[in-house]
Coordinates of C-alpha atoms in Angstrom, one line a residue:
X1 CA 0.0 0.0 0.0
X2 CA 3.0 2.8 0.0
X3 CA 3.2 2.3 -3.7
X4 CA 0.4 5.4 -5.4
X5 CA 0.2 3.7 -8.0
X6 CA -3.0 1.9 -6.5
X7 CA -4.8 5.6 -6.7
X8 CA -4.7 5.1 -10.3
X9 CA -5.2 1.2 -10.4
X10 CA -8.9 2.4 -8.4
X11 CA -9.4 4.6 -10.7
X12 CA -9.3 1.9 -13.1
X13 CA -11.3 -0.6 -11.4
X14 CA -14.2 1.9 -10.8
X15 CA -14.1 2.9 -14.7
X16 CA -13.6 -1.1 -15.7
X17 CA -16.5 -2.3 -13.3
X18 CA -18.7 0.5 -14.9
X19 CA -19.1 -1.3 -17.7
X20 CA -20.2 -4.8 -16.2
X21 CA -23.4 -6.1 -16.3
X22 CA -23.3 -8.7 -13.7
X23 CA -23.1 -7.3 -9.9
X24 CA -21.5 -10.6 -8.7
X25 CA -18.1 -9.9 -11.3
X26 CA -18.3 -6.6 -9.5
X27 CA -18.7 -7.5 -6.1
X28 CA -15.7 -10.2 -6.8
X29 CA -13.1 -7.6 -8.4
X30 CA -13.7 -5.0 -5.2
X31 CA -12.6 -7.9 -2.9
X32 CA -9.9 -9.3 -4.8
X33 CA -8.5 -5.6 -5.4
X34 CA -8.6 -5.3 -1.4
X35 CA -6.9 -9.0 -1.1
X36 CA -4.1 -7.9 -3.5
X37 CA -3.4 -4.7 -2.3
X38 CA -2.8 -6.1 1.8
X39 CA -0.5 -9.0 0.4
X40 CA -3.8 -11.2 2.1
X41 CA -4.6 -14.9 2.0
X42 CA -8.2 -15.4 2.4
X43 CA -11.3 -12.4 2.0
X44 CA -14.8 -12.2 2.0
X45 CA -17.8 -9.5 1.2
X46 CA -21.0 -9.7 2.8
X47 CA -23.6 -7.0 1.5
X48 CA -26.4 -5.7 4.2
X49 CA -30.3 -6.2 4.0
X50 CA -32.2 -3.4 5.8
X51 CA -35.1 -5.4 5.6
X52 CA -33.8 -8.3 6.9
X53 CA -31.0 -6.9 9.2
X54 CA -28.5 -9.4 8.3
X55 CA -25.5 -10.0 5.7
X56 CA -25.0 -12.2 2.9
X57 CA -22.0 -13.5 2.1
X58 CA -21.5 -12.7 -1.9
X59 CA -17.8 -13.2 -2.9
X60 CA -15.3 -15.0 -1.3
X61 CA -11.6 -15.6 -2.0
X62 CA -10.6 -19.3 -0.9
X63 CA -13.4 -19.7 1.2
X64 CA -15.1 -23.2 1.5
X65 CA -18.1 -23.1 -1.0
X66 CA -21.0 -23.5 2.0
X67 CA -20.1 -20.0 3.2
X68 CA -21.0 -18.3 -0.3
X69 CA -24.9 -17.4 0.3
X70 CA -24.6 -17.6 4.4
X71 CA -26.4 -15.1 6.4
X72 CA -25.3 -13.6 9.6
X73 CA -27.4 -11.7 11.7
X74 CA -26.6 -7.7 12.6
X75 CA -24.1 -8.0 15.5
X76 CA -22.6 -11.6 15.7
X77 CA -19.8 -12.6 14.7
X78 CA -16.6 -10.5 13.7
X79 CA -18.7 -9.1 10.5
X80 CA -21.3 -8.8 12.1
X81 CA -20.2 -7.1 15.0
X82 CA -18.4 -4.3 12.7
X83 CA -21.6 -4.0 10.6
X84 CA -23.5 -3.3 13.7
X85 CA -21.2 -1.1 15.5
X86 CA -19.8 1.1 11.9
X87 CA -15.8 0.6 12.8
X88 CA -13.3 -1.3 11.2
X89 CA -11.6 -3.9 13.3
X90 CA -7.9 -5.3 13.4
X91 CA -7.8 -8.7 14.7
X92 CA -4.7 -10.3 15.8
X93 CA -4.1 -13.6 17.2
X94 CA -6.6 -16.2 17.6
X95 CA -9.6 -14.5 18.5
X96 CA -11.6 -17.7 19.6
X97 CA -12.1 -16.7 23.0
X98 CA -13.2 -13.2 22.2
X99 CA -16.8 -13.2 24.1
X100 CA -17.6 -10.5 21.6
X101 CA -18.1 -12.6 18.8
X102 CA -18.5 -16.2 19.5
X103 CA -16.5 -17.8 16.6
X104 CA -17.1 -22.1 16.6
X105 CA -14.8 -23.9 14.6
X106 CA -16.1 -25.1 11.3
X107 CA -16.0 -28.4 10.2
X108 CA -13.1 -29.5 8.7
X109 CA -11.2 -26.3 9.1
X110 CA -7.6 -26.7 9.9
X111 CA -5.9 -23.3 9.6
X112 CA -7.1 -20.2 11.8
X113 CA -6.6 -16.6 10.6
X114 CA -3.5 -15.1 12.3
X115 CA -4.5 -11.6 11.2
X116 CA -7.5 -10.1 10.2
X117 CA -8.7 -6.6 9.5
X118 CA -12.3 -5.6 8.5
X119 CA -14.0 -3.0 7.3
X120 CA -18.2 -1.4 7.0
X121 CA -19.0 -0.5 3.7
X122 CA -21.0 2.4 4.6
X123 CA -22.0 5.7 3.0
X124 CA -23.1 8.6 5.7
X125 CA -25.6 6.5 7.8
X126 CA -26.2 3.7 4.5
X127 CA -25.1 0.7 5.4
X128 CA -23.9 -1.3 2.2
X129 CA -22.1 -4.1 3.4
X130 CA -18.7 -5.7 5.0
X131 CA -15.3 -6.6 3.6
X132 CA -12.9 -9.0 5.9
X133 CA -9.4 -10.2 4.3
X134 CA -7.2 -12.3 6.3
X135 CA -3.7 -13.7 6.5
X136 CA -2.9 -17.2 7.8
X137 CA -0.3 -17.9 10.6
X138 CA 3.5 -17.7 9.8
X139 CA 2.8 -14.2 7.9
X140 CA 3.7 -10.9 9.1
X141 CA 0.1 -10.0 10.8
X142 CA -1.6 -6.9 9.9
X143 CA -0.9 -3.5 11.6
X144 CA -3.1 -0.4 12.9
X145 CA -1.3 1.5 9.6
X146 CA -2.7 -1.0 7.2
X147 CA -6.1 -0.7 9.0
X148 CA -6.7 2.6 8.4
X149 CA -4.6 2.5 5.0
X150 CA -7.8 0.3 4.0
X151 CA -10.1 2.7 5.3
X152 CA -9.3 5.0 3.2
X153 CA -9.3 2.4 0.4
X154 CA -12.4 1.2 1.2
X155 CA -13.9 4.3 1.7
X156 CA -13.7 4.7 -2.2
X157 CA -14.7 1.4 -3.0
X158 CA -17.6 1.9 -1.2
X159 CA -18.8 4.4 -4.3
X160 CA -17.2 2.2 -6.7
X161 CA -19.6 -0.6 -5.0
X162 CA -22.8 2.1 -5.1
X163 CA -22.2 3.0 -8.4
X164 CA -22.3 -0.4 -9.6
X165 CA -25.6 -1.2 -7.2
X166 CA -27.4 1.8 -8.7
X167 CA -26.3 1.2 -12.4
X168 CA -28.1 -2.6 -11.9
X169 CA -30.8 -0.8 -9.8
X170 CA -31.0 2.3 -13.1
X171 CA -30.9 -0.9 -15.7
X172 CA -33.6 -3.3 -14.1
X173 CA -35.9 0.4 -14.3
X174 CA -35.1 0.8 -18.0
X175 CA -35.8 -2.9 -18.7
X176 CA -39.0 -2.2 -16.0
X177 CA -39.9 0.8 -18.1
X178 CA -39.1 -1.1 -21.3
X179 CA -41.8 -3.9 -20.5
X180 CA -44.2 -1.2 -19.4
X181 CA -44.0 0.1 -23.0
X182 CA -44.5 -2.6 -24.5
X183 CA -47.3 -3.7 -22.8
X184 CA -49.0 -0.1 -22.9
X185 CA -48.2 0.0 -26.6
X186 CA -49.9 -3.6 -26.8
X187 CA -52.8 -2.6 -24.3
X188 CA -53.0 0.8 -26.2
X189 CA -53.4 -1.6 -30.1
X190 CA -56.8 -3.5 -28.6
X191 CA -57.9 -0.2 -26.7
X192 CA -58.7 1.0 -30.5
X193 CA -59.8 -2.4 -31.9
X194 CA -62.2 -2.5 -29.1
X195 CA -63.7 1.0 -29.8
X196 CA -62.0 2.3 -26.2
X197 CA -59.6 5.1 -27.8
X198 CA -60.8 7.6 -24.9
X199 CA -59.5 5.9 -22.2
X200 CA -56.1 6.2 -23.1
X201 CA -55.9 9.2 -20.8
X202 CA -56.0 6.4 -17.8
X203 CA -53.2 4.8 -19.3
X204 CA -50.7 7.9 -20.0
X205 CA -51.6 8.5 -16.3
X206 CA -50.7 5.3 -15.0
X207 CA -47.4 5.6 -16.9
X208 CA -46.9 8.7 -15.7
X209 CA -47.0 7.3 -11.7
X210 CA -44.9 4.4 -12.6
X211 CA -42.3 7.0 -14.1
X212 CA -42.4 9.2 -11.1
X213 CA -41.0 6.7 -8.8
X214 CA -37.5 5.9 -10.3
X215 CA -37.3 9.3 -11.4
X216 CA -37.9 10.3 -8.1
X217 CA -34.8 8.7 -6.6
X218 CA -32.7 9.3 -9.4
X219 CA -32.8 12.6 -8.7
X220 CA -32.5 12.3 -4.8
X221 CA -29.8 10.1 -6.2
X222 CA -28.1 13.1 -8.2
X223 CA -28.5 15.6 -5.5
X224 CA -26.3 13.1 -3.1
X225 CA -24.3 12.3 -5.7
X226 CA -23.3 15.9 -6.5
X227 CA -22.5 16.8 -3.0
X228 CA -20.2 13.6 -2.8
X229 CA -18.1 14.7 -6.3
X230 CA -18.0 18.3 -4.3
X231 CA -16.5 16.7 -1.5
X232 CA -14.0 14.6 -3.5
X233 CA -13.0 17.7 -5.9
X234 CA -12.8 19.7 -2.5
X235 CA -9.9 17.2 -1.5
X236 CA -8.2 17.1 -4.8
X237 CA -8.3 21.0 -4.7
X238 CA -6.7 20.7 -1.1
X239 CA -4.2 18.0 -2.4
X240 CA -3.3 20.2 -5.1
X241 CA -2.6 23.3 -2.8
X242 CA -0.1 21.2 -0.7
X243 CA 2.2 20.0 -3.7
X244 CA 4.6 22.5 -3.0
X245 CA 5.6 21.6 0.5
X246 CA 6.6 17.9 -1.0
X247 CA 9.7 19.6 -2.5
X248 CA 11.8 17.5 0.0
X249 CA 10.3 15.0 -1.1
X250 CA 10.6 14.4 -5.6
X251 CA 9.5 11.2 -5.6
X252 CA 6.0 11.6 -3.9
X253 CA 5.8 14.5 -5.8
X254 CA 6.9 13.3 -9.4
X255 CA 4.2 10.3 -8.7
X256 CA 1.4 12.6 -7.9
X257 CA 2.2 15.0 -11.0
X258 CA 2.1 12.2 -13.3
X259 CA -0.7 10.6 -12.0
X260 CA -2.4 13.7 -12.6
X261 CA -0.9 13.9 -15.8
X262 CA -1.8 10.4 -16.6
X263 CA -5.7 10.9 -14.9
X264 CA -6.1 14.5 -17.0
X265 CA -7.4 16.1 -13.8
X266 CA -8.2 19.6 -15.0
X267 CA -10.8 17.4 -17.5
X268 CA -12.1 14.9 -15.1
X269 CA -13.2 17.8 -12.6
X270 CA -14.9 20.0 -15.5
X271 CA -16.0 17.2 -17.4
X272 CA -17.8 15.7 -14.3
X273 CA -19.3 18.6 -13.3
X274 CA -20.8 19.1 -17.0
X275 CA -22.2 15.5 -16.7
X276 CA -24.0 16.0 -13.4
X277 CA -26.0 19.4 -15.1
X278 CA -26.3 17.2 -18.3
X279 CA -28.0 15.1 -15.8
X280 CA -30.1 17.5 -14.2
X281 CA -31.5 19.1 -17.2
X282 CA -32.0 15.2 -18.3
X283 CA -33.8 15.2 -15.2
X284 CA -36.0 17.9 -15.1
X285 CA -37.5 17.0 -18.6
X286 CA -38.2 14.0 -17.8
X287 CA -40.1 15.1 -15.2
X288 CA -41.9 17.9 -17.2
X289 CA -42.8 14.8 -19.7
X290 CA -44.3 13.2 -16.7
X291 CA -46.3 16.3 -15.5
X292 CA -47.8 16.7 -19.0
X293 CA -49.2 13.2 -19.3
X294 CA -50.6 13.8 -15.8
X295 CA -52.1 16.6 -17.1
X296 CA -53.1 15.7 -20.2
X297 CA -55.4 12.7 -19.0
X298 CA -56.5 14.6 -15.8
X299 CA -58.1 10.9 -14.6
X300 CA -58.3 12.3 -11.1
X301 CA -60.8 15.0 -12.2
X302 CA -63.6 13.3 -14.8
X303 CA -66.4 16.5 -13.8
X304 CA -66.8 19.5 -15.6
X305 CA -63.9 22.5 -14.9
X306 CA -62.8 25.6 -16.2
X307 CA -59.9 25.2 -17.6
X308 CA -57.0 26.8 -19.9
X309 CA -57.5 25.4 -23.5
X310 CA -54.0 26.9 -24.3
X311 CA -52.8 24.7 -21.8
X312 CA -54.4 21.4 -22.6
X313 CA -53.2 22.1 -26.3
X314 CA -49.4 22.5 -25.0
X315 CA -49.6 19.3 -22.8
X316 CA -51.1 17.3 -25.8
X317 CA -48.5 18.7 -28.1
X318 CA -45.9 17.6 -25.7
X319 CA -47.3 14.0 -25.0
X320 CA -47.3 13.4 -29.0
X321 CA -44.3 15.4 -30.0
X322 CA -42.5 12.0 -31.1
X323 CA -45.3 11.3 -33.3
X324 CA -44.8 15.1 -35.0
X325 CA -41.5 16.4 -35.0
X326 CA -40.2 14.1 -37.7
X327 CA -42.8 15.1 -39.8
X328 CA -43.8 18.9 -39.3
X329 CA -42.8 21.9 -37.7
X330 CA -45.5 23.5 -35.3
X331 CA -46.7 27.0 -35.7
X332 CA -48.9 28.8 -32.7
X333 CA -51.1 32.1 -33.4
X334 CA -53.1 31.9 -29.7
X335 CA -55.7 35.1 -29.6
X336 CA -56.5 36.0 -26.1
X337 CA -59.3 32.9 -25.0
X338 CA -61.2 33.5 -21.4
X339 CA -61.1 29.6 -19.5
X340 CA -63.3 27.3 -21.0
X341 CA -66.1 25.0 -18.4
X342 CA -65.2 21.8 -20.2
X343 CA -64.0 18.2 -19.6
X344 CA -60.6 18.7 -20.0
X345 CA -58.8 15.0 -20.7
X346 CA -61.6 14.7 -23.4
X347 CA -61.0 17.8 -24.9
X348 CA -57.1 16.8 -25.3
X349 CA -58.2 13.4 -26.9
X350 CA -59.4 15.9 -29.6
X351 CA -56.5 17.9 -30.1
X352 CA -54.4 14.8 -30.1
X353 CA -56.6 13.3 -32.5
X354 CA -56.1 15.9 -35.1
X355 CA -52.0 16.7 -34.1
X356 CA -51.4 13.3 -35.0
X357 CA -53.6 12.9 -38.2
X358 CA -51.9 16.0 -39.5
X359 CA -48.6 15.1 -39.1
X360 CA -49.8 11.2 -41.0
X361 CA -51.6 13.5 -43.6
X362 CA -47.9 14.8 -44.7
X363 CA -45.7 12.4 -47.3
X364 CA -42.9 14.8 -46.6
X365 CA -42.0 17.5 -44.0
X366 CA -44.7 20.3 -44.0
X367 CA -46.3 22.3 -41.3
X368 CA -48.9 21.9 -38.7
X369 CA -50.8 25.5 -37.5
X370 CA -52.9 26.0 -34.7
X371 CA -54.9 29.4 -34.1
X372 CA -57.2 30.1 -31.1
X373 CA -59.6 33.1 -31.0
X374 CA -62.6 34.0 -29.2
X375 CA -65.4 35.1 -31.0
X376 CA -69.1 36.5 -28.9
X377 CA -69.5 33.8 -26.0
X378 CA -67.5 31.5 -28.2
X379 CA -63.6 29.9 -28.1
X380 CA -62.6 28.8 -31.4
X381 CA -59.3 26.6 -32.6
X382 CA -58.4 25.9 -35.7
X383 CA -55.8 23.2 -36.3
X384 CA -54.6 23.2 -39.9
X385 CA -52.1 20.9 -42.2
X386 CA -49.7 21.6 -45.3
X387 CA -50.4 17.8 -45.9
X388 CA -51.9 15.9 -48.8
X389 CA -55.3 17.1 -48.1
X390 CA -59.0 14.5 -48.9
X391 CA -61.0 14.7 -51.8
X392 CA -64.6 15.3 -51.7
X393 CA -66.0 12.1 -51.6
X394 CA -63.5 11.7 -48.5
X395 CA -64.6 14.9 -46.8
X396 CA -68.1 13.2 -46.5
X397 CA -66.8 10.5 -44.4
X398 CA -64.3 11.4 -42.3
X399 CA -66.6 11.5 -39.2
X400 CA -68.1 7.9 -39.7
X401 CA -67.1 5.5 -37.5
X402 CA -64.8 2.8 -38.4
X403 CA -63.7 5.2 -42.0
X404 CA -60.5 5.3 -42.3
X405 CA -57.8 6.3 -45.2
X406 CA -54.6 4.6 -43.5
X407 CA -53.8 1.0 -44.4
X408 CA -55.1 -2.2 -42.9
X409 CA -53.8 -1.9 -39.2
X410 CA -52.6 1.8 -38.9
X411 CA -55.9 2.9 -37.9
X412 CA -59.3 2.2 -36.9
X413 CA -61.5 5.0 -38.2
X414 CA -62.5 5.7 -34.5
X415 CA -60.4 8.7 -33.4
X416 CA -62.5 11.6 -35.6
X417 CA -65.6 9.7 -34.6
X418 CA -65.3 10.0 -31.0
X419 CA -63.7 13.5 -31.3
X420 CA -67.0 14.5 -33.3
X421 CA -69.2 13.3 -30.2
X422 CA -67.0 14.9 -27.3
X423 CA -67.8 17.6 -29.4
X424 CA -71.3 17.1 -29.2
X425 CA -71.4 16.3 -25.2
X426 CA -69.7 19.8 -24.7
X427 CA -72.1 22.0 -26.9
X428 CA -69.7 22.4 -29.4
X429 CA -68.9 21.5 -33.2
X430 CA -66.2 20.3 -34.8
X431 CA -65.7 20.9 -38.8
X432 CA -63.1 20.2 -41.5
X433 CA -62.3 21.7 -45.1
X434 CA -59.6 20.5 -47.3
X435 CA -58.3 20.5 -50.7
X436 CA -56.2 17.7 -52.9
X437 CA -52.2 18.8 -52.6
X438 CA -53.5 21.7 -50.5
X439 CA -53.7 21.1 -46.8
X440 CA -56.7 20.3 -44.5
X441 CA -58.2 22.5 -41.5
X442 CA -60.5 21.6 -39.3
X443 CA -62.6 24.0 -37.1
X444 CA -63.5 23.8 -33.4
X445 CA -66.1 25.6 -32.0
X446 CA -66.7 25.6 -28.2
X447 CA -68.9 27.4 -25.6
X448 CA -67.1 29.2 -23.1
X449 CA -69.3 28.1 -20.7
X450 CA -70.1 25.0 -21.3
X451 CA -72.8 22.7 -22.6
X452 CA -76.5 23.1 -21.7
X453 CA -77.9 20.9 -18.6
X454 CA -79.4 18.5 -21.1
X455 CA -76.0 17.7 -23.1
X456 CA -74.1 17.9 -19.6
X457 CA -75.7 15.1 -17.5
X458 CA -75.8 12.9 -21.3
X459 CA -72.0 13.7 -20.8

């Protein structure tokens, strides 16, 4: 451990085990890294179950094969004892008798550890785990400088070890996430071959709650995370203003300045702090994603509100962007509208309705408009396409159920349907004009306030 070269081989490790897939390779290289560095014979990890309040052992270097997988309770036994109490131990001697821990001897063992030192894996008050390395009698036993030598080390295995926990935990979400999709896109396919396009709001909602949760400790995750890379850049900085009183000593300081060298410091510290912002922003439109398909299904509220049409036409916009921006480039001209008394999540299964069959009306990239303006006791928005436009004889279909133009399976003929009777239900009308090679608009009309009694309790 006086050799600094094992800075940089740490550095390595951490970037190495970054890109493994399997926890238990990682789990294995931290302890073998730790039995290599103290010259040791034998070493274990055990990881920590809050739930459980116990350890498991999960890597093991020439340990008998029924201790991989054993459990030991908070507070017994030498791991268990420095799990519970948070301090590293050095153990010299045979320790047998040690009314501490109570260690019988297992079957068919033959050699005792003559030195031991262990180690909590712990971040602030987080309890990860416990790493124990050991060497065998007839080698030079362990001292209190290698103990806290491996604190130190240990210390920054600890993050090596979260980072590798909370890139499995960040992988099983996306493959979580993944599945979700799927099965939303599938759920979403017979929605519309059963005639049940409207309740698509309930499912954008549900995604959005199952979003919220591992975005919510991602970014709890972040925030730690960036105070712990203040910390460490805090102690490089401090490192660095020290270098000149190792003049007496060249070596120490010719390692350190080509370490430095070798690491690209000055890049690692602004590249890292670029990263974490990267991150944030990430982060933050995520969750603005998240908000918007909260709001644009609004399950929690099916009775009649006033509400902000501009806003319901800006969440819809955002929850289909994917399905537009390859295909058109959105223009706004809102008028001044007063709030509208209206069922807002059916309302923005209207405007998504016609975002999305504007940008599929468009062989290459056009435009899509929208205009609001009010007009008497009357909100009006017009959402218009540069696309291929309908003929005539199309024009006098469009609202039927079950028409469609789209090939066998892209559609269902539903969407306009239901969008003409939400229409309906809020006093309202909805009409369309187009022209061949020209564009299409159609025209809503709604009451400020609201439909009549009669059209409200049918709603």
């Amino acid at each position: 451990m006086e050799d600094t070269s094992w800075y940089y081989n740490l550095y390595q490790l951490g970037r190495d085990l970054s890109r493994h897939s399997d926890p238990a390779d990682v789990q294995a290289e931290i302890l073998r890294h730790v039995v290599e560095a103290f010259d040791a014979n034998t070493g274990c990890l055990a990881l920590y179950s809050q739930t459980a309040q116990e350890l498991t052992i999960v890597a093991g270097i020439e340990l008998p094969q029924e201790a991989m997988g054993q459990k030991i309770p908070l507070g017994k036994g030498v791991m268990g004892w420095v799990a519970d109490n948070r301090e590293p131990l050095l153990l010299n001697g045979d320790v047998s008798s040690d009314s501490r821990f109570s260690l019988p001897r297992r079957p068919g063992q033959t050699v005792r550890a003559n030195s031991a030192m262990c180690w909590p894996l712990a971040l602030d008050e987080r309890l990860l785990g416990v790493i124990s390395i050991n060497r065998r009698e007839g080698v030079t036993p362990f001292d209190e400088q290698a103990l806290e030598q491996g604190r130190s080390l240990v210390n920054m295995l600890t993050f090596v070890l979260e980072n590798a926990l909370l890139h499995r935990e960040s992988q099983e979400r996306i493959h979580q996430l993944e599945d979700l999709n799927d099965r939303l896109e599938e759920a979403q396919h017979q929605l519309l071959q059963s005639e049940k396009l409207a309740s698509i709001g309930q499912l954008a909602a549900g995604v959005a709650h199952e979003i919220n949760n591992p975005i919510g400790y991602v970014n709890s995750n972040l925030s730690t995370l960036r105070g712990y890379l203040k910390d460490i850049l805090g102690l490089v900085q401090h490192y660095e203003s020290i270098e000149g009183e190792l003049t007496d000593k060249p070596e120490v300081l010719t390692a350190i300045t080509d370490l430095k060298e070798e690491l690209d410091i000055d890049y690692l510290r602004e590249d890292s702090l670029e990263l974490m912002d990267e991150c944030d922003e990430g982060i933050t439109r995520v969750k603005k994603i998240v908000q918007d398909l909260k709001d644009f299904s609004r399950v929690d509220s099916g009775d009649w509100e006033w509400a902000d049409l501009h806003a319901g036409i800006d969440t819809t916009l955002n929850v289909v962007w994917n399905e537009i921006k390859y295909k058109a480039e959105v223009e706004k001209e809102y008028g001044e509208l007063p709030n509208v008394r209206c069922m807002p999540s059916q309302l923005n299964q209207v405007f998504m309705n016609l975002m999305v069959n504007a940008a599929q009306a468009m062989d290459e990239r056009g435009k899509i408009t929208i205009c609001t303006r009010a007009e008497g006791d009357d909100v009006l928005v017009d959402v218009s396409d540069s696309g291929k436009g309908m003929a005539p004889e199309t024009l006098k279909k469009v609202f039927d159920p079950f028409f469609t133009t789209k090939p066998v399976g892209k559609g269902t003929g539903l969407g306009l349907s239901l969008s003409y009777g939400i229409m309906q239900k809020h006093g309202g009308t909805i009409e369309v004009e187009s022209e061949v090679g020209k564009g299409t608009t159609f025209h809503i009309r709604l009451p400020a306030k609201g439909a009549v009694t009669g059209q409200e309790s049918a709603a």
